[in-house]
Amino acid sequence: MPHASLELDRPTGDEVKTTTCYMCACRCGIRVHLKDGRVRYIDGNPRHPVNRGVICAKGSAGIKQHYSPARLSRPLLRVGERGAGEFREIEWEEALALAATWLGDIRKRNPDELAFFTGRDQSQALTGWWAQQFGTINYAAHGGFCSVNMAAAGMYTFGGSFWEFGEPDWDLTRYLMLWGVAEDHDSNPIKLGLGKLKQRGAKIVAINPVRTGYGAIADEWVPINPGTDGLLAGAFIHELLRADRIDFDYLVRFTNAHHLVIRDPGAADDGLIARDSDGNALCAARRGSAHSSEGRDSGTSDRQAEKLDPGLRRDDGEVNVPGSSASGNDRAGVVLVRADSIGISPLVVGEFTLGDGRKAVPSFQLLAERYLADECAPEAVSERCGVDVETIRRLARELGDTAFDEAITLDQPWTDAYGQRHETMTGRPVAMHAMRGISAHSNGFHTCRTLHVLQMLLGAIDTPGSFRYQPPYPKPAPPPNRPGKARKDDGVLDGGPLGYVQSPDDLLVDANGQPRRLDKAYSWEHPLAAHGLMHSVIRNAWAGDPYRIDTLLMFMANMGWNSSMNTGETRRMLCDRDEATGEYRIPHIIYSDAYMSETVAFADLVLPDTTYLERHDCISMLDRPISDADCAADSIRQPVVELDRDVRPFQDVLIDLGTRIGLPGLLNEDGSAKYPRGFPQFMVEHERAPGVGLLAGWRGTDGSKSGLGEPNPDQLKRYVEHGCVWEAKVPDAGRYYKMANLDYLGWAKSLGFVGSTDPIVLQLYCETLQRFRLAAQGHGTQQPPEDERERVERYFDPLPFWYESVAAKSDGFPLSAITQRPMFMYHSWGSQNAWLRQITARNYLYLHPQTAAANEVADGDWVWLASPLARIRVQAKLHEATAPGTLWTWNAIGKRKGAWKLSDDAPENRDGFLLNHLIDELLPAKASGQRHANADPVTGQAAWFDLRVRLERDPDPHLEGHRVELHAAEKPA
């Protein structure tokens, strides 16, 4: 059509409705243009705080997601063998009655026989609560194989985390370091932020084995070897310590760097923080700056760090330790005081004598001793990381120079949590951001902790120009909510099924120390599993390890394909029968999805979900809100189109099922349904505590309250009137130092985000981890079994450290293989989208020309990629923007023939592939024969990126055809 004939002013439809996108985890605001009730066009909502009108390829392609031919249309009951995809359509009443019978029988018999696991649902404020009402401890969510290393490391360190709980200071940072950042998560806010940085000339450094997306526009790309980020970050710390580029004032104001740690090897409190009789942490301070009886309100001056001159090392290389002489504390001019005292000058190095005669040192000294060691020097880590020595030194120097020589001062008065007023805010304009490239390794927890320690040493957490918290964070580190362990008289779990353990006493283990949960989360195998181990569920249920279950209930978790390790064997396990009884080893599988995914074929009962344009959803402050650093925000989805199929929102179905089986929280006192109108009613009327509901906006009977208030019957209407989003601006005086800013903490408490205005101490030294180490050494009432002691003692170090993954030590497999998540797709459901498929309908194995030459692989060759578990035949492509020794492909492009309503010869079926076939869900057996999950030993995070492989030539490299071959020796017994 000639341009002159384009009708640019013609409306795209006859109605526009706002809602929240669901094509990735950004949760952007969108406008849906309708004509005659059908979706015609989707664009960004300019008034929405997340995206400000920006929309990406995924968001605009939502129209094709909604009208996908793969949509399910009616409930399905299996009539053939599992996996054959043979079903008959049934009515909802039959489906719900059958599900309620299975679930009701379980709840009467043993609620733990239900394993309830949810994928990317963004409704965990409902699903986790429902599991608690049901009484099962076997509930987990998507984060266990996605981001729990980041979440747990952050929450146990500084009460927040990368990605959804925080962001770089896009307006003020001058140096941004991206660690393992993919392009599919939070993409619009990151793109907007990167645009600001490029405009201002700030430097962007991308540390990643592959240069795609954000790395492609970075000023510098550092091609690191997978899984070695912790080594590199540790070398940065080494260099900063040597150069004395440390923000000591920040450390003693906001962290436990000056807290004294008991040094008494063999004692039950060795490595714990020294405390007074009231439990207050102690520090050593210069005499005259405070008295031992003083508390936090005893003075008005700022606390200052002891400056070390000429640095942390003497000329002979020994660490300076003031006060460590035999003359004792008094002769050294030192007094022990409460660490939260004001008007003191705490010491951060030295050995001091406690009241009982034992020795203690500041936690910072322990950290300095570790990272000043030669093994952390650039020369020691360079080859393993794949980053040359001079680059390591230069990057460390750039971090220090930017933080200290380009410090920011804002003329903004504020009051700290101790009541002291400050006239300015000082910031270190160095920001960091990290994602799955860090999280998806078995050393990811400690690597992420290392990054947070690096930030703290620079004074770069929630200061102007650095990483910033997003409300309702920060929380105490760690948060006080522990996972539920027991059931009340009414069968309800005594806490949420997920949470944060504070000590070994919080673990879910039996009298013999063995796991109580099916996935072994919160056991000695994976104690800090804040999101559960969803990737272990099918294997453990199949093996009856630690026990058998009756029903597996899954929602939007494609565990029959791209969300499982060892995909081929996982599919076999789902179909396997007990030889003794002839019955399926997992008796019942109920699955809810909106589409005909690969996992649907393995369900006994399919409960079809709606698309995101057909239902209400809640992006809650109790779950994963959409706040930015300067604004608290939550949002809803509203139905913008009428249903044209016999499907129901899973949230409504879950409430209906809970009502049918009599879950206490879903019934009124007279036994009637508490939420007969389903999830929309639940969103408005449910209260987690008095005045605390799923939505923070327009609370109170008249809608005049925010955060806390009675339910408002018109709440959803008010959200819709405001573009489906609610915002509350952080006070100007509370924008920074949120962990110890009275202006922020008071505001947050008024909205119900925090319970008190006490400061949140950042954990440079993580005492929680030391409690587990002590248990492994034989202390305490709750100790690990003998075969777990060595493992717990090794990995529960209170200071972060680097270790090579067990999987990475596979002999004969010299190459690393990882996936990247493209910004134009998201998980498996995006790659069935007709518009997005035009960008990429198949994937290749990308490798550096140097790696290709060493393995005699030419561009376009079909090759075999082998791991200890299996091998797959894939097509190779040369790619210079890949670190030598690393192989990669796009994630979740390959599809199983017969799924997603794709044609049999679709490129995704014919040539697309998954690395999942090569990844074992278990680590090699120990001497005892025990096999742990292929996961982080601290959190249970799935170690997707620890995969080691080798390339094998094919006799006919030009013959097309993808195949999977499982090594017979590796099949489950």
mmCIF file of C-alpha atoms in Angstrom, residues 368-492:
data_model
loop_
_atom_site.group_PDB
_atom_site.id
_atom_site.type_symbol
_atom_site.label_atom_id
_atom_site.label_comp_id
_atom_site.label_asym_id
_atom_site.label_seq_id
_atom_site.Cartn_x
_atom_site.Cartn_y
_atom_site.Cartn_z
ATOM 1 C CA ALA A 368 40.173 -9.482 55.162
ATOM 2 C CA GLU A 369 42.178 -12.545 56.139
ATOM 3 C CA ARG A 370 40.286 -14.620 53.597
ATOM 4 C CA TYR A 371 40.390 -12.277 50.643
ATOM 5 C CA LEU A 372 43.899 -10.965 51.147
ATOM 6 C CA ALA A 373 45.164 -14.519 50.805
ATOM 7 C CA ASP A 374 47.263 -15.270 47.742
ATOM 8 C CA GLU A 375 44.637 -17.687 46.418
ATOM 9 C CA CYS A 376 42.313 -14.725 45.784
ATOM 10 C CA ALA A 377 44.910 -12.702 43.875
ATOM 11 C CA PRO A 378 44.289 -12.033 40.173
ATOM 12 C CA GLU A 379 47.276 -14.207 39.257
ATOM 13 C CA ALA A 380 45.696 -17.156 41.067
ATOM 14 C CA VAL A 381 42.249 -16.925 39.458
ATOM 15 C CA SER A 382 42.946 -15.532 36.008
ATOM 16 C CA GLU A 383 43.330 -18.783 34.097
ATOM 17 C CA ARG A 384 40.344 -20.439 35.785
ATOM 18 C CA CYS A 385 38.120 -17.424 35.075
ATOM 19 C CA GLY A 386 39.370 -16.861 31.560
ATOM 20 C CA VAL A 387 40.020 -13.192 32.381
ATOM 21 C CA ASP A 388 43.567 -11.857 32.142
ATOM 22 C CA VAL A 389 45.327 -10.431 35.197
ATOM 23 C CA GLU A 390 45.545 -6.870 33.938
ATOM 24 C CA THR A 391 41.822 -6.775 33.115
ATOM 25 C CA ILE A 392 40.986 -7.985 36.632
ATOM 26 C CA ARG A 393 43.188 -5.326 38.189
ATOM 27 C CA ARG A 394 41.876 -2.579 35.916
ATOM 28 C CA LEU A 395 38.223 -3.420 36.573
ATOM 29 C CA ALA A 396 38.838 -3.465 40.342
ATOM 30 C CA ARG A 397 40.616 -0.130 40.052
ATOM 31 C CA GLU A 398 37.718 1.323 38.044
ATOM 32 C CA LEU A 399 35.242 0.167 40.692
ATOM 33 C CA GLY A 400 37.268 1.831 43.456
ATOM 34 C CA ASP A 401 37.996 5.001 41.526
ATOM 35 C CA THR A 402 34.353 5.499 40.570
ATOM 36 C CA ALA A 403 33.094 4.774 44.077
ATOM 37 C CA PHE A 404 35.484 7.084 45.903
ATOM 38 C CA ASP A 405 36.779 9.651 43.427
ATOM 39 C CA GLU A 406 33.372 10.300 41.878
ATOM 40 C CA ALA A 407 31.319 10.101 45.068
ATOM 41 C CA ILE A 408 27.903 11.758 44.971
ATOM 42 C CA THR A 409 26.548 14.121 47.630
ATOM 43 C CA LEU A 410 22.862 15.018 47.609
ATOM 44 C CA ASP A 411 21.580 18.013 49.564
ATOM 45 C CA GLN A 412 18.803 15.982 51.104
ATOM 46 C CA PRO A 413 18.328 15.966 54.902
ATOM 47 C CA TRP A 414 17.316 12.670 56.478
ATOM 48 C CA THR A 415 17.082 11.043 59.891
ATOM 49 C CA ASP A 416 18.685 7.706 60.644
ATOM 50 C CA ALA A 417 17.062 4.922 62.639
ATOM 51 C CA TYR A 418 18.917 6.081 65.773
ATOM 52 C CA GLY A 419 17.237 9.486 65.605
ATOM 53 C CA GLN A 420 20.237 11.404 64.282
ATOM 54 C CA ARG A 421 19.621 14.021 61.610
ATOM 55 C CA HIS A 422 21.948 14.261 58.599
ATOM 56 C CA GLU A 423 21.981 17.176 56.173
ATOM 57 C CA THR A 424 23.260 15.302 53.111
ATOM 58 C CA MET A 425 23.297 11.888 51.499
ATOM 59 C CA THR A 426 26.582 10.457 50.241
ATOM 60 C CA GLY A 427 26.624 7.856 47.508
ATOM 61 C CA ARG A 428 29.012 5.581 45.684
ATOM 62 C CA PRO A 429 27.885 5.611 42.021
ATOM 63 C CA VAL A 430 28.733 1.959 41.343
ATOM 64 C CA ALA A 431 25.768 -0.326 40.681
ATOM 65 C CA MET A 432 25.549 -4.055 40.079
ATOM 66 C CA HIS A 433 22.874 -6.317 38.722
ATOM 67 C CA ALA A 434 22.883 -10.110 38.453
ATOM 68 C CA MET A 435 20.547 -12.825 37.238
ATOM 69 C CA ARG A 436 20.398 -16.466 36.195
ATOM 70 C CA GLY A 437 23.989 -16.641 34.959
ATOM 71 C CA ILE A 438 24.947 -16.351 38.625
ATOM 72 C CA SER A 439 22.018 -18.201 40.128
ATOM 73 C CA ALA A 440 22.001 -21.350 37.964
ATOM 74 C CA HIS A 441 25.231 -22.807 39.345
ATOM 75 C CA SER A 442 25.700 -24.995 42.394
ATOM 76 C CA ASN A 443 28.008 -22.316 43.822
ATOM 77 C CA GLY A 444 25.522 -19.548 43.045
ATOM 78 C CA PHE A 445 24.507 -18.794 46.626
ATOM 79 C CA HIS A 446 28.045 -18.024 47.723
ATOM 80 C CA THR A 447 28.839 -16.273 44.444
ATOM 81 C CA CYS A 448 25.879 -13.984 44.937
ATOM 82 C CA ARG A 449 26.924 -13.425 48.554
ATOM 83 C CA THR A 450 30.381 -12.468 47.277
ATOM 84 C CA LEU A 451 28.832 -9.866 45.002
ATOM 85 C CA HIS A 452 26.873 -8.417 47.906
ATOM 86 C CA VAL A 453 30.005 -8.280 50.062
ATOM 87 C CA LEU A 454 31.753 -6.468 47.207
ATOM 88 C CA GLN A 455 28.892 -3.971 47.121
ATOM 89 C CA MET A 456 29.073 -3.436 50.878
ATOM 90 C CA LEU A 457 32.824 -2.856 50.855
ATOM 91 C CA LEU A 458 32.280 -0.128 48.283
ATOM 92 C CA GLY A 459 29.400 1.384 50.261
ATOM 93 C CA ALA A 460 27.167 0.634 47.303
ATOM 94 C CA ILE A 461 23.903 -0.779 48.635
ATOM 95 C CA ASP A 462 21.052 1.732 48.701
ATOM 96 C CA THR A 463 23.179 4.833 48.463
ATOM 97 C CA PRO A 464 22.907 7.429 45.684
ATOM 98 C CA GLY A 465 24.184 5.902 42.446
ATOM 99 C CA SER A 466 24.307 2.289 43.654
ATOM 100 C CA PHE A 467 21.970 -0.698 43.885
ATOM 101 C CA ARG A 468 18.636 0.340 45.451
ATOM 102 C CA TYR A 469 15.902 -1.481 47.338
ATOM 103 C CA GLN A 470 12.374 -1.561 45.956
ATOM 104 C CA PRO A 471 9.530 -1.367 48.520
ATOM 105 C CA PRO A 472 8.424 -3.348 50.487
ATOM 106 C CA TYR A 473 12.104 -4.223 50.843
ATOM 107 C CA PRO A 474 14.372 -4.241 52.774
ATOM 108 C CA LYS A 475 13.264 -6.892 55.220
ATOM 109 C CA PRO A 476 15.259 -8.179 58.207
ATOM 110 C CA ALA A 477 18.159 -10.364 57.103
ATOM 111 C CA PRO A 478 16.880 -13.030 57.116
ATOM 112 C CA PRO A 479 13.123 -12.379 57.346
ATOM 113 C CA PRO A 480 11.420 -13.874 60.397
ATOM 114 C CA ASN A 481 8.860 -16.058 58.591
ATOM 115 C CA ARG A 482 9.921 -19.668 58.977
ATOM 116 C CA PRO A 483 8.540 -22.607 56.965
ATOM 117 C CA GLY A 484 5.605 -24.396 58.593
ATOM 118 C CA LYS A 485 6.467 -27.651 60.330
ATOM 119 C CA ALA A 486 3.351 -28.945 62.070
ATOM 120 C CA ARG A 487 -0.389 -29.017 61.557
ATOM 121 C CA LYS A 488 -2.938 -27.466 63.851
ATOM 122 C CA ASP A 489 -6.050 -29.241 65.063
ATOM 123 C CA ASP A 490 -7.947 -28.127 61.947
ATOM 124 C CA GLY A 491 -5.235 -29.531 59.656
ATOM 125 C CA VAL A 492 -3.798 -26.159 58.678
#
